[in-house]
CSV table of N, CA and C in Angstrom, one decimal:
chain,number,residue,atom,x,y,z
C,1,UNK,N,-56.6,68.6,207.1
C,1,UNK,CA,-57.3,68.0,205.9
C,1,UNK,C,-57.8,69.2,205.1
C,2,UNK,N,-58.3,70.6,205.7
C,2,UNK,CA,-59.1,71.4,205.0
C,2,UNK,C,-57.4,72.3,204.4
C,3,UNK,N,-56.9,72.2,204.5
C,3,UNK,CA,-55.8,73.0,204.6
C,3,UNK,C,-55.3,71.8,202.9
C,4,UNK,N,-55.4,70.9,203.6
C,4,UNK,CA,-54.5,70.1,202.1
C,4,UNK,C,-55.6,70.3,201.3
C,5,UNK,N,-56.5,69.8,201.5
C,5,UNK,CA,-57.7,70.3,200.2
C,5,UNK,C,-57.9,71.8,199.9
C,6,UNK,N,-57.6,72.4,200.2
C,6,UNK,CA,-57.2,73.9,199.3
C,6,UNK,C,-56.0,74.0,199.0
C,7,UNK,N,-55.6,73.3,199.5
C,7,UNK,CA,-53.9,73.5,198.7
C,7,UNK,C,-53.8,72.7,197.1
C,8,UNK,N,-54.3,71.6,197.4
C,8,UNK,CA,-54.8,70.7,196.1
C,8,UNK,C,-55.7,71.6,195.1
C,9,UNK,N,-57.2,71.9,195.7
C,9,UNK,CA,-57.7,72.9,194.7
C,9,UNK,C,-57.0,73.9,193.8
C,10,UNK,N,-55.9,74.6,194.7
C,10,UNK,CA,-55.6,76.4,194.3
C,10,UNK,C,-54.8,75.4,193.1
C,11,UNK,N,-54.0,74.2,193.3
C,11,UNK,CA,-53.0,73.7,192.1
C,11,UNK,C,-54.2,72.9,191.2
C,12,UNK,N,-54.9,72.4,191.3
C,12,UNK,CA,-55.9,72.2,190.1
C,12,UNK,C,-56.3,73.6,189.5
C,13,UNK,N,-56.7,74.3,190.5
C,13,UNK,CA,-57.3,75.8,189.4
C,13,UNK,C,-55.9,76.3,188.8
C,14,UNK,N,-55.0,76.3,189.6
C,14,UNK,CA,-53.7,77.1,188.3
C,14,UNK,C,-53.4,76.2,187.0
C,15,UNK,N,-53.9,74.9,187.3
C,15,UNK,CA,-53.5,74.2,186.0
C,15,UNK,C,-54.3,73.9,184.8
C,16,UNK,N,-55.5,74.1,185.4
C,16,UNK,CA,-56.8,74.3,184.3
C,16,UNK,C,-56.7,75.9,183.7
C,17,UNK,N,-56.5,76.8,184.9
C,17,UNK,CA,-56.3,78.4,184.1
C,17,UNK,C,-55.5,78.2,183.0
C,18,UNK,N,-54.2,78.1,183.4
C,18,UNK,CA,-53.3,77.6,182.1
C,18,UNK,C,-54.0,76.8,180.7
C,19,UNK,N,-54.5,76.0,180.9
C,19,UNK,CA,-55.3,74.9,180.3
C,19,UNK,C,-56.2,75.8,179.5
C,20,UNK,N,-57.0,76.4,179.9
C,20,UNK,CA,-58.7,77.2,179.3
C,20,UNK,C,-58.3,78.6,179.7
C,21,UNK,N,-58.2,79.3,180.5
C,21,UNK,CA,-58.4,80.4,180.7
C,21,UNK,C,-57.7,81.7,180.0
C,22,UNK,N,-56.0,81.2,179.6
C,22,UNK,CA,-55.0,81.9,178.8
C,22,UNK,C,-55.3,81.8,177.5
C,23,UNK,N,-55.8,80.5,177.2
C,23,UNK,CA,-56.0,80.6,175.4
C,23,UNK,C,-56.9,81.3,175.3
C,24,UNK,N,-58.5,81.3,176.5
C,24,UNK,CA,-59.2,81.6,175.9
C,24,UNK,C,-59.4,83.4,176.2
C,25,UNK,N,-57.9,84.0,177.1
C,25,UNK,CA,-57.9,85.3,176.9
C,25,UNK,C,-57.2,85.5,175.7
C,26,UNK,N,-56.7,84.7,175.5
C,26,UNK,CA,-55.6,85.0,174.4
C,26,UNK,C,-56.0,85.1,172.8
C,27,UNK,N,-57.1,84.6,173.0
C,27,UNK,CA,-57.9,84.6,171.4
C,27,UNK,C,-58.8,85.3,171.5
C,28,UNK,N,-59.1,85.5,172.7
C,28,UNK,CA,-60.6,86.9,172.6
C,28,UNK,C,-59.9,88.1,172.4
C,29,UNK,N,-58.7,88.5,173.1
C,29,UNK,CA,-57.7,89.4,172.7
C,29,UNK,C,-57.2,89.9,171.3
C,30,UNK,N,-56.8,89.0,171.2
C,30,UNK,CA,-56.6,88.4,169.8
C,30,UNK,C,-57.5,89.0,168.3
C,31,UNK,N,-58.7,88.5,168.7
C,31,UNK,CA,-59.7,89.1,168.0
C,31,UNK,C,-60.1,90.2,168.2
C,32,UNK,N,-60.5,90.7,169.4
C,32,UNK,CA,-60.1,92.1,169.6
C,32,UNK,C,-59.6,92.8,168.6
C,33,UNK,N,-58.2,92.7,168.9
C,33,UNK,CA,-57.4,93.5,168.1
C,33,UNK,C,-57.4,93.4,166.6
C,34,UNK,N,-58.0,92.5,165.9
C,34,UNK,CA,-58.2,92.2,164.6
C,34,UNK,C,-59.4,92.6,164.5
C,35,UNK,N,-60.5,92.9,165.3
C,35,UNK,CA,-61.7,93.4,164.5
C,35,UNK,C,-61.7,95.0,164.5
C,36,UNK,N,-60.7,95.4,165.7
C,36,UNK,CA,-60.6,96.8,165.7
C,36,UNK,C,-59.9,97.1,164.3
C,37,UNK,N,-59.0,96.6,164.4
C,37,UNK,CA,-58.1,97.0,163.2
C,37,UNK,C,-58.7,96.9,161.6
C,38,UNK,N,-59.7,95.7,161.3
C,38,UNK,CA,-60.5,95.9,160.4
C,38,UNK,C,-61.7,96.8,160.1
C,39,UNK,N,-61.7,96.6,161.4
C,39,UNK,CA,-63.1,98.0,161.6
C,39,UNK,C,-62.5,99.4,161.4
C,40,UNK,N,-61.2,99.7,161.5
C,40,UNK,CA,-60.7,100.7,161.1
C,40,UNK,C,-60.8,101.3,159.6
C,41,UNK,N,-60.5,99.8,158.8
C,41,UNK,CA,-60.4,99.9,157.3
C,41,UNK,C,-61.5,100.0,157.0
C,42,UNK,N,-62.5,99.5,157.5
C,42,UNK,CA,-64.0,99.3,157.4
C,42,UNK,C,-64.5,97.7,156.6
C,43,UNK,N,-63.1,97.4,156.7
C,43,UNK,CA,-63.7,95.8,156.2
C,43,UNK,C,-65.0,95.2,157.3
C,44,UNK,N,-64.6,95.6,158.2
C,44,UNK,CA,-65.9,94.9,159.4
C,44,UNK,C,-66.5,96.0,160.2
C,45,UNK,N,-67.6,95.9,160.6
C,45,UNK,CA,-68.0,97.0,161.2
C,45,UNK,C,-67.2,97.4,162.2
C,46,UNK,N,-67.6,98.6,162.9
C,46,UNK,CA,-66.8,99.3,164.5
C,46,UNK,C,-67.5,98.3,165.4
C,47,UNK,N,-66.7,98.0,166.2
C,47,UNK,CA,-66.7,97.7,167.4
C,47,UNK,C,-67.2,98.8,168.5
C,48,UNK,N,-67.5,98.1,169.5
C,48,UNK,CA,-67.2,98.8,170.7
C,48,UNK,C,-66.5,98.0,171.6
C,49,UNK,N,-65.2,98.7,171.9
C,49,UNK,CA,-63.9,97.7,172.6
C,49,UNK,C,-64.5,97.9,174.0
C,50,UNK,N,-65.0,99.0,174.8
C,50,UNK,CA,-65.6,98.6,175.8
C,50,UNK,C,-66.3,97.5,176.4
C,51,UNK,N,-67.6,97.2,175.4
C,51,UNK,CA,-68.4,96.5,175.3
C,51,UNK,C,-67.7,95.0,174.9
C,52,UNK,N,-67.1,94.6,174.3
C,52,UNK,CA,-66.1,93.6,173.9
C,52,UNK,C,-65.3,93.2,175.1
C,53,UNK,N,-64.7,94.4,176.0
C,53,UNK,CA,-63.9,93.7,176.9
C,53,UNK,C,-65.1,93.4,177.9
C,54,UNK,N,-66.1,94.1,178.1
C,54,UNK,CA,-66.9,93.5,179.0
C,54,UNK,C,-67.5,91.8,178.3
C,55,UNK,N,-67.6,91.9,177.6
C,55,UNK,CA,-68.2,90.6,176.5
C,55,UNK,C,-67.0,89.6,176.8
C,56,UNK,N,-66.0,90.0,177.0
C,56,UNK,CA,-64.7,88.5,177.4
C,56,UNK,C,-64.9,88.1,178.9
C,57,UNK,N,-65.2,89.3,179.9
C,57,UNK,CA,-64.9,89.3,181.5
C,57,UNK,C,-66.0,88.2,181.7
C,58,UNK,N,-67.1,89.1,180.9
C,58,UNK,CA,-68.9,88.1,181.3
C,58,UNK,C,-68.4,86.8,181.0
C,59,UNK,N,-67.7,87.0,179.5
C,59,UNK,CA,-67.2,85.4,179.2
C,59,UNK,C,-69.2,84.4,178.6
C,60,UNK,N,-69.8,85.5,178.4
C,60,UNK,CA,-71.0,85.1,177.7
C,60,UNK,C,-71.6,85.9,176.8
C,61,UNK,N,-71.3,85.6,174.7
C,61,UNK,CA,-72.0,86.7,174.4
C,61,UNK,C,-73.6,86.7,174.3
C,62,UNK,N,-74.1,86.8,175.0
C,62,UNK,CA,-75.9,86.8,174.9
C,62,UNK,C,-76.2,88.3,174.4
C,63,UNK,N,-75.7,89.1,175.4
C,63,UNK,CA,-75.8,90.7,175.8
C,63,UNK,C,-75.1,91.1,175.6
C,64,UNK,N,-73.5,91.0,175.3
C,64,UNK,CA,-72.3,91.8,175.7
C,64,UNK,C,-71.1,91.2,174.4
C,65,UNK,N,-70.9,92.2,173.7
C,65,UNK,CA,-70.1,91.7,172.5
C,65,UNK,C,-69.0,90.9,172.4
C,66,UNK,N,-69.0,90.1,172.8
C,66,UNK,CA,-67.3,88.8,172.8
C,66,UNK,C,-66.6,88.5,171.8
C,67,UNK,N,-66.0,89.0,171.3
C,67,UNK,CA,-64.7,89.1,170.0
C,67,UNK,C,-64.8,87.5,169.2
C,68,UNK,N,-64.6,86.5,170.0
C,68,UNK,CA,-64.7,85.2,169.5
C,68,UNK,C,-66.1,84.0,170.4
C,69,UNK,N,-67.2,84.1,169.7
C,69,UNK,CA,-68.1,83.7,170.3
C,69,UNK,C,-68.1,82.1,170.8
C,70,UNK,N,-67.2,81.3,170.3
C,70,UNK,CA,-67.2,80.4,170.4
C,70,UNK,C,-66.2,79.8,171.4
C,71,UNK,N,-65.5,80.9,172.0
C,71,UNK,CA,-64.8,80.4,173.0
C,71,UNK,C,-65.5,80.8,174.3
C,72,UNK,N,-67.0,80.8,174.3
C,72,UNK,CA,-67.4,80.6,175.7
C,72,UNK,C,-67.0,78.7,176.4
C,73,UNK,N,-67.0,77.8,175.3
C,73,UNK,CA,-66.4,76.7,175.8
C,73,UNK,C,-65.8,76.5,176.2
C,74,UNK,N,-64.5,77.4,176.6
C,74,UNK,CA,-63.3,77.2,177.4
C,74,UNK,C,-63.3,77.5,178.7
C,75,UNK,N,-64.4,78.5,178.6
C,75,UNK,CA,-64.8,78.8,180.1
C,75,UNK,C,-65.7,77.9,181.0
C,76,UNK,N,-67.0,77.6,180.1
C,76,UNK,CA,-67.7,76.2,180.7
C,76,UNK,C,-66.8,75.1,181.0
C,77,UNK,N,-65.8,74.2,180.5
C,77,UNK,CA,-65.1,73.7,180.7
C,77,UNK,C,-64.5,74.1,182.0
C,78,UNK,N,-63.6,75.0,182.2
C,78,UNK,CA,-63.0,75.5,183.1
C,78,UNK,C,-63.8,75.0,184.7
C,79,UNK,N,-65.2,75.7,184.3
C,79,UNK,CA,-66.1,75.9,185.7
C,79,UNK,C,-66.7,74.2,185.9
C,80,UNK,N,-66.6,73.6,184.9
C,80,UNK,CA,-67.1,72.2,184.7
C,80,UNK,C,-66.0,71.4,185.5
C,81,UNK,N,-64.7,72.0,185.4
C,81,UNK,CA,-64.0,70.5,185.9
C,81,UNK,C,-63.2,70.7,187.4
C,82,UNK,N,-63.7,72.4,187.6
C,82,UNK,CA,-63.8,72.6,189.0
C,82,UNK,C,-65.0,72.2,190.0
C,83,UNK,N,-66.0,72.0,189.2
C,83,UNK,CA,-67.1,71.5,190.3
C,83,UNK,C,-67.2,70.0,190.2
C,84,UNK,N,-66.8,69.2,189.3
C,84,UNK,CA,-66.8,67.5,189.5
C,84,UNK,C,-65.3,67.6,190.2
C,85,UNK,N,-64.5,68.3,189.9
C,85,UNK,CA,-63.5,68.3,191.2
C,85,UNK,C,-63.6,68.3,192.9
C,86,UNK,N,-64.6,69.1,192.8
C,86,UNK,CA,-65.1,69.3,194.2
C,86,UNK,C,-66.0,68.5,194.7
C,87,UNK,N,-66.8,67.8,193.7
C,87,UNK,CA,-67.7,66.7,194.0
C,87,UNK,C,-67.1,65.8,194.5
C,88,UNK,N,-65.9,65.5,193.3
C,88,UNK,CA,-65.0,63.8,193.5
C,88,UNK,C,-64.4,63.9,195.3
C,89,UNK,N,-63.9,65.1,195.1
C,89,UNK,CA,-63.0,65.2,196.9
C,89,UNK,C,-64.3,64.9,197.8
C,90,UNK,N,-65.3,65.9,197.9
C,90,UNK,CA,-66.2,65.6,198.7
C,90,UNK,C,-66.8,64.5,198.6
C,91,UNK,N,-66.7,63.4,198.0
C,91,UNK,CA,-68.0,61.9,197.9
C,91,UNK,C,-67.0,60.6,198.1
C,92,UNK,N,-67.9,59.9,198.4
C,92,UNK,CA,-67.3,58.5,199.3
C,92,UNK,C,-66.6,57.6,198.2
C,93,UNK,N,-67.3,57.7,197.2
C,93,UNK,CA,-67.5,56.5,195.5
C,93,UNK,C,-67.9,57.1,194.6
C,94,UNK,N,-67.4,56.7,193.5
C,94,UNK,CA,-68.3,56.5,192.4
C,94,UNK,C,-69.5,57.1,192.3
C,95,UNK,N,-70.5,55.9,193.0
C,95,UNK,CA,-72.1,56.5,193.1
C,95,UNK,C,-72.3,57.4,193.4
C,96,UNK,N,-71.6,57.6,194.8
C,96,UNK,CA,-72.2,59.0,195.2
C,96,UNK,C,-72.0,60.3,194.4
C,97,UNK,N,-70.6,60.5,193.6
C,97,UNK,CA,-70.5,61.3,192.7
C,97,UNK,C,-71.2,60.9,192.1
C,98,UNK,N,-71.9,60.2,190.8
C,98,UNK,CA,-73.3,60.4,190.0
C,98,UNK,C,-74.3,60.5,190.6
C,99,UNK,N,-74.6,60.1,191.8
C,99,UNK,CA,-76.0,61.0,192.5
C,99,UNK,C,-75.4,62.7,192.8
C,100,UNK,N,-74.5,63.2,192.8
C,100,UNK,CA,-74.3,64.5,193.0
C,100,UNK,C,-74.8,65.1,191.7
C,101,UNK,N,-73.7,64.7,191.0
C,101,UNK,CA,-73.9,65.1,189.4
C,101,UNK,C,-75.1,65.1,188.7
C,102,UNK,N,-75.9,63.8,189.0
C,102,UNK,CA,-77.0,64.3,188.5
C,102,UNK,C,-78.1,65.0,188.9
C,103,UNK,N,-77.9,65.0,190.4
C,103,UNK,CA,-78.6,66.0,190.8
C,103,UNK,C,-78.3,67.5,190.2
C,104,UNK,N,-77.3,67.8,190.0
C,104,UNK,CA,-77.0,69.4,189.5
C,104,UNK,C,-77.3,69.2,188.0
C,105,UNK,N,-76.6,68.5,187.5
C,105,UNK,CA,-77.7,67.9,185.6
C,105,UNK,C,-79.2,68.5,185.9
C,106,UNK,N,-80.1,67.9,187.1
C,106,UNK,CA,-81.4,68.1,186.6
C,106,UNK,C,-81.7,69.7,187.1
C,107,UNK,N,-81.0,70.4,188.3
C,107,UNK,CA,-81.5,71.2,188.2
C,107,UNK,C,-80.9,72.5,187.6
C,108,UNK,N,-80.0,72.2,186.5
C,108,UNK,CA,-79.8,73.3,185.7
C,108,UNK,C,-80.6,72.8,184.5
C,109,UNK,N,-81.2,71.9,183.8
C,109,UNK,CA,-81.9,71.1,183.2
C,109,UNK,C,-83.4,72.1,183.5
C,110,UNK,N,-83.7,71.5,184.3
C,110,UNK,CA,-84.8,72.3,185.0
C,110,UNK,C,-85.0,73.8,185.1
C,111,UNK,N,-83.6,74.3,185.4
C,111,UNK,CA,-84.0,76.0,185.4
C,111,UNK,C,-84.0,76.4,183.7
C,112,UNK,N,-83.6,75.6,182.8
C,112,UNK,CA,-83.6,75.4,181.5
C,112,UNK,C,-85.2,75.3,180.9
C,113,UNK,N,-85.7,74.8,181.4
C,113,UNK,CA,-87.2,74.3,181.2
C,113,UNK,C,-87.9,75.8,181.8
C,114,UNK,N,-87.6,76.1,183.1
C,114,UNK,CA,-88.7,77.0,183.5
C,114,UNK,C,-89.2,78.2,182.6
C,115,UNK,N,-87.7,78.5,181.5
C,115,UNK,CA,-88.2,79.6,180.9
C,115,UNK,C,-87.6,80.6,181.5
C,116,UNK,N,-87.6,80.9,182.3
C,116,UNK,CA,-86.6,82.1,183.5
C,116,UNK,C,-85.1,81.7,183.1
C,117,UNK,N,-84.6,81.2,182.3
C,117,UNK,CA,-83.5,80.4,182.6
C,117,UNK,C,-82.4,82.2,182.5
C,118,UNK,N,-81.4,82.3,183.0
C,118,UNK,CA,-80.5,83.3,183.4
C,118,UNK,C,-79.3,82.7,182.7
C,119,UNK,N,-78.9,83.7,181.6
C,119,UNK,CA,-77.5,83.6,181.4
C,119,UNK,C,-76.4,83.9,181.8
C,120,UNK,N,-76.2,83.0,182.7
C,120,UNK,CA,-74.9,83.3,183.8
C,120,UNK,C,-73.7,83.7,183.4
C,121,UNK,N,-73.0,84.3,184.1
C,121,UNK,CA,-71.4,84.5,183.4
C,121,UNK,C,-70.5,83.3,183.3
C,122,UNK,N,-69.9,83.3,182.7
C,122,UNK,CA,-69.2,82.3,182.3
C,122,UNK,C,-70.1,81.0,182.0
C,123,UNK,N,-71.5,80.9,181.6
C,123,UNK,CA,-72.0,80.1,181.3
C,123,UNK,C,-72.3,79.0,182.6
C,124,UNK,N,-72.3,79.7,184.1
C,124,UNK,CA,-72.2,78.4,184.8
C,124,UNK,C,-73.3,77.9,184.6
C,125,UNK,N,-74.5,78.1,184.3
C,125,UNK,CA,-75.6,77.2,183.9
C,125,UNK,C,-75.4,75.8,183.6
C,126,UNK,N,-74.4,76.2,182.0
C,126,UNK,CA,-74.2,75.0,181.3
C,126,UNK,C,-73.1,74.3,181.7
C,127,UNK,N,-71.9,74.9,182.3
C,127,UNK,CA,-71.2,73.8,183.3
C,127,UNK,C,-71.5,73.2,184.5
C,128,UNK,N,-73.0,73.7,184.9
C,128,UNK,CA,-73.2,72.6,185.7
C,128,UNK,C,-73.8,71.1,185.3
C,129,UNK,N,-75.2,71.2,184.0
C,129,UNK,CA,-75.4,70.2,183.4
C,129,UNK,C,-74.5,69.7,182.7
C,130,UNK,N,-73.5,70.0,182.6
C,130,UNK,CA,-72.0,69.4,181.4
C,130,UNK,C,-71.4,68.5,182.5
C,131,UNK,N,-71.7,68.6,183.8
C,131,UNK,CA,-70.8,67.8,185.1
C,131,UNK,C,-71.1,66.8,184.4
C,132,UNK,N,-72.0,66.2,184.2
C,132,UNK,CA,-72.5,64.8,183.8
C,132,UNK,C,-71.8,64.2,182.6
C,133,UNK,N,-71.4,64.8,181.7
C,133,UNK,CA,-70.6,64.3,180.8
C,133,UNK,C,-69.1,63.7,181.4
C,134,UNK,N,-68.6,64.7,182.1
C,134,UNK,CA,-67.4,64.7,183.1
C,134,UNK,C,-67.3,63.0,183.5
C,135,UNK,N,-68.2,62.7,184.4
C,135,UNK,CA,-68.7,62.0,185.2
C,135,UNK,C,-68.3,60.7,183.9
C,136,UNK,N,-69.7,60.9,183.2
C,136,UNK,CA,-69.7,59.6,182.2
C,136,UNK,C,-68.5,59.3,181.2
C,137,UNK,N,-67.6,60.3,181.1
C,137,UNK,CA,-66.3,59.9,180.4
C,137,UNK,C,-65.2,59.4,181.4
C,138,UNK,N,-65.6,59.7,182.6
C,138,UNK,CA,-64.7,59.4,183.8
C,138,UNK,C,-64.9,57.9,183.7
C,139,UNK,N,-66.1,57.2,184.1
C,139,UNK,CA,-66.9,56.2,184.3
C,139,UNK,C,-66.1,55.2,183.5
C,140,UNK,N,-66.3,55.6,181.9
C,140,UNK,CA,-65.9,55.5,180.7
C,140,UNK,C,-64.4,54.3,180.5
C,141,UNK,N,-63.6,55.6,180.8
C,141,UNK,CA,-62.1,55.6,181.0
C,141,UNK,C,-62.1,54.7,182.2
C,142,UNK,N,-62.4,54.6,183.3
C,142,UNK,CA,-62.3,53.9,184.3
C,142,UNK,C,-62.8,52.0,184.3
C,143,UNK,N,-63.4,52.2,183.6
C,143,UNK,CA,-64.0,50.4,182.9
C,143,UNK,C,-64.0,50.5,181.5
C,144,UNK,N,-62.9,51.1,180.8
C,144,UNK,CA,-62.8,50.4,179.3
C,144,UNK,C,-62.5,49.3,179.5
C,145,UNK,N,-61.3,48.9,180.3
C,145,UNK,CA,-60.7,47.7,180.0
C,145,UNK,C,-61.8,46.3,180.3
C,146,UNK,N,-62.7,46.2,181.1
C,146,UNK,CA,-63.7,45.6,181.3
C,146,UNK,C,-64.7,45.3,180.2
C,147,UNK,N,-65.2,46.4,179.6
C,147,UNK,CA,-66.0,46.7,178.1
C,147,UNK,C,-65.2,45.8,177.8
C,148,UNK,N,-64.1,46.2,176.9
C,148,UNK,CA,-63.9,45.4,175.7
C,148,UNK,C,-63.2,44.6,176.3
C,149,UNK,N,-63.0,44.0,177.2
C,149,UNK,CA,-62.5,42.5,177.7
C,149,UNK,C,-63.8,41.5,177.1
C,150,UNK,N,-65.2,42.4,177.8
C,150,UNK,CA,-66.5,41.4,177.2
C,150,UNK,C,-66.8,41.3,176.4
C,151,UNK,N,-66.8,42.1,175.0
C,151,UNK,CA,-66.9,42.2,173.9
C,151,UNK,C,-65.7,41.3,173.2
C,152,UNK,N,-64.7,41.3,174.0
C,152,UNK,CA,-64.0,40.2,172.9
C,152,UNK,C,-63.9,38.7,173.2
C,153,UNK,N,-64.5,38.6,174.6
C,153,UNK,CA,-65.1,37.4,174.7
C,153,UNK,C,-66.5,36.9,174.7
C,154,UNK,N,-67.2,38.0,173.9
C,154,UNK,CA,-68.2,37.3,173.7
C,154,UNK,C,-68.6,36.6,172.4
């Protein structure tokens, strides 16, 4: 059993990498190479490519310069649909996944509030509170047909 469920995992993580992880080296790269190259002309300031490739690896620009700031998403994502992955294998139902999930909602929520809050790499902070979205679109998708069955009989 532990042997098939890592075999299942390693093929969900190769298919999500593909999924988030190539585009989203492939556009920090990308920009990379286009801000150096403007920074050359001086259309845009110099970089520091060091600091830039460290700013893709962290995969968080808070501190560390990330070529395209907006592709920290691809990485939350990434870490988001490997931990409701591991929830769903680990839990009996349904419910029990949303008592997981929301348990990790509140306490990244929570470490959110304390003020200490730490900007993790790759944002796992916020892919842990994002589980819950996961969850509720799953929910979602899983009883549309029910929803609007009632809504069109009512």
């Amino acid at each position: 059993m532990v042997l098939y469920l890592k075999k299942i995992l390693k093929e969900f993580i190769k298919k999500k990498a593909k999924s988030y992880l190539i585009p989203y080296l492939a556009l920090n790269i990308g920009c990379l190479i286009l801000r150096t190259i403007l920074g050359l002309f001086n259309v845009l300031p110099k970089i520091n490519i060091l600091e830039s490739l460290l700013g893709i690896i962290y995969g968080n620009d808070i501190f560390l310069d990330m070529p395209s700031g907006p592709s920290w998403f691809l990485l939350t994502l990434f870490i988001s649909e490997i931990i409701y992955f591991l929830i769903k294998k680990y839990s009996k139902n349904d419910q029990e996944v949303g008592i997981k999930v929301s348990i990790l909602t509140i306490i990244a929520y929570l470490d959110y509030l304390s003020g200490y809050s730490v900007d993790y790499p790759w944002n796992f902070n916020t892919a842990l509170m994002s589980t819950i979205f996961l969850f509720l679109g799953n929910m979602l998708a899983k009883n549309l047909n029910k929803i609007l069955f009632n809504i069109k009989s009512a």
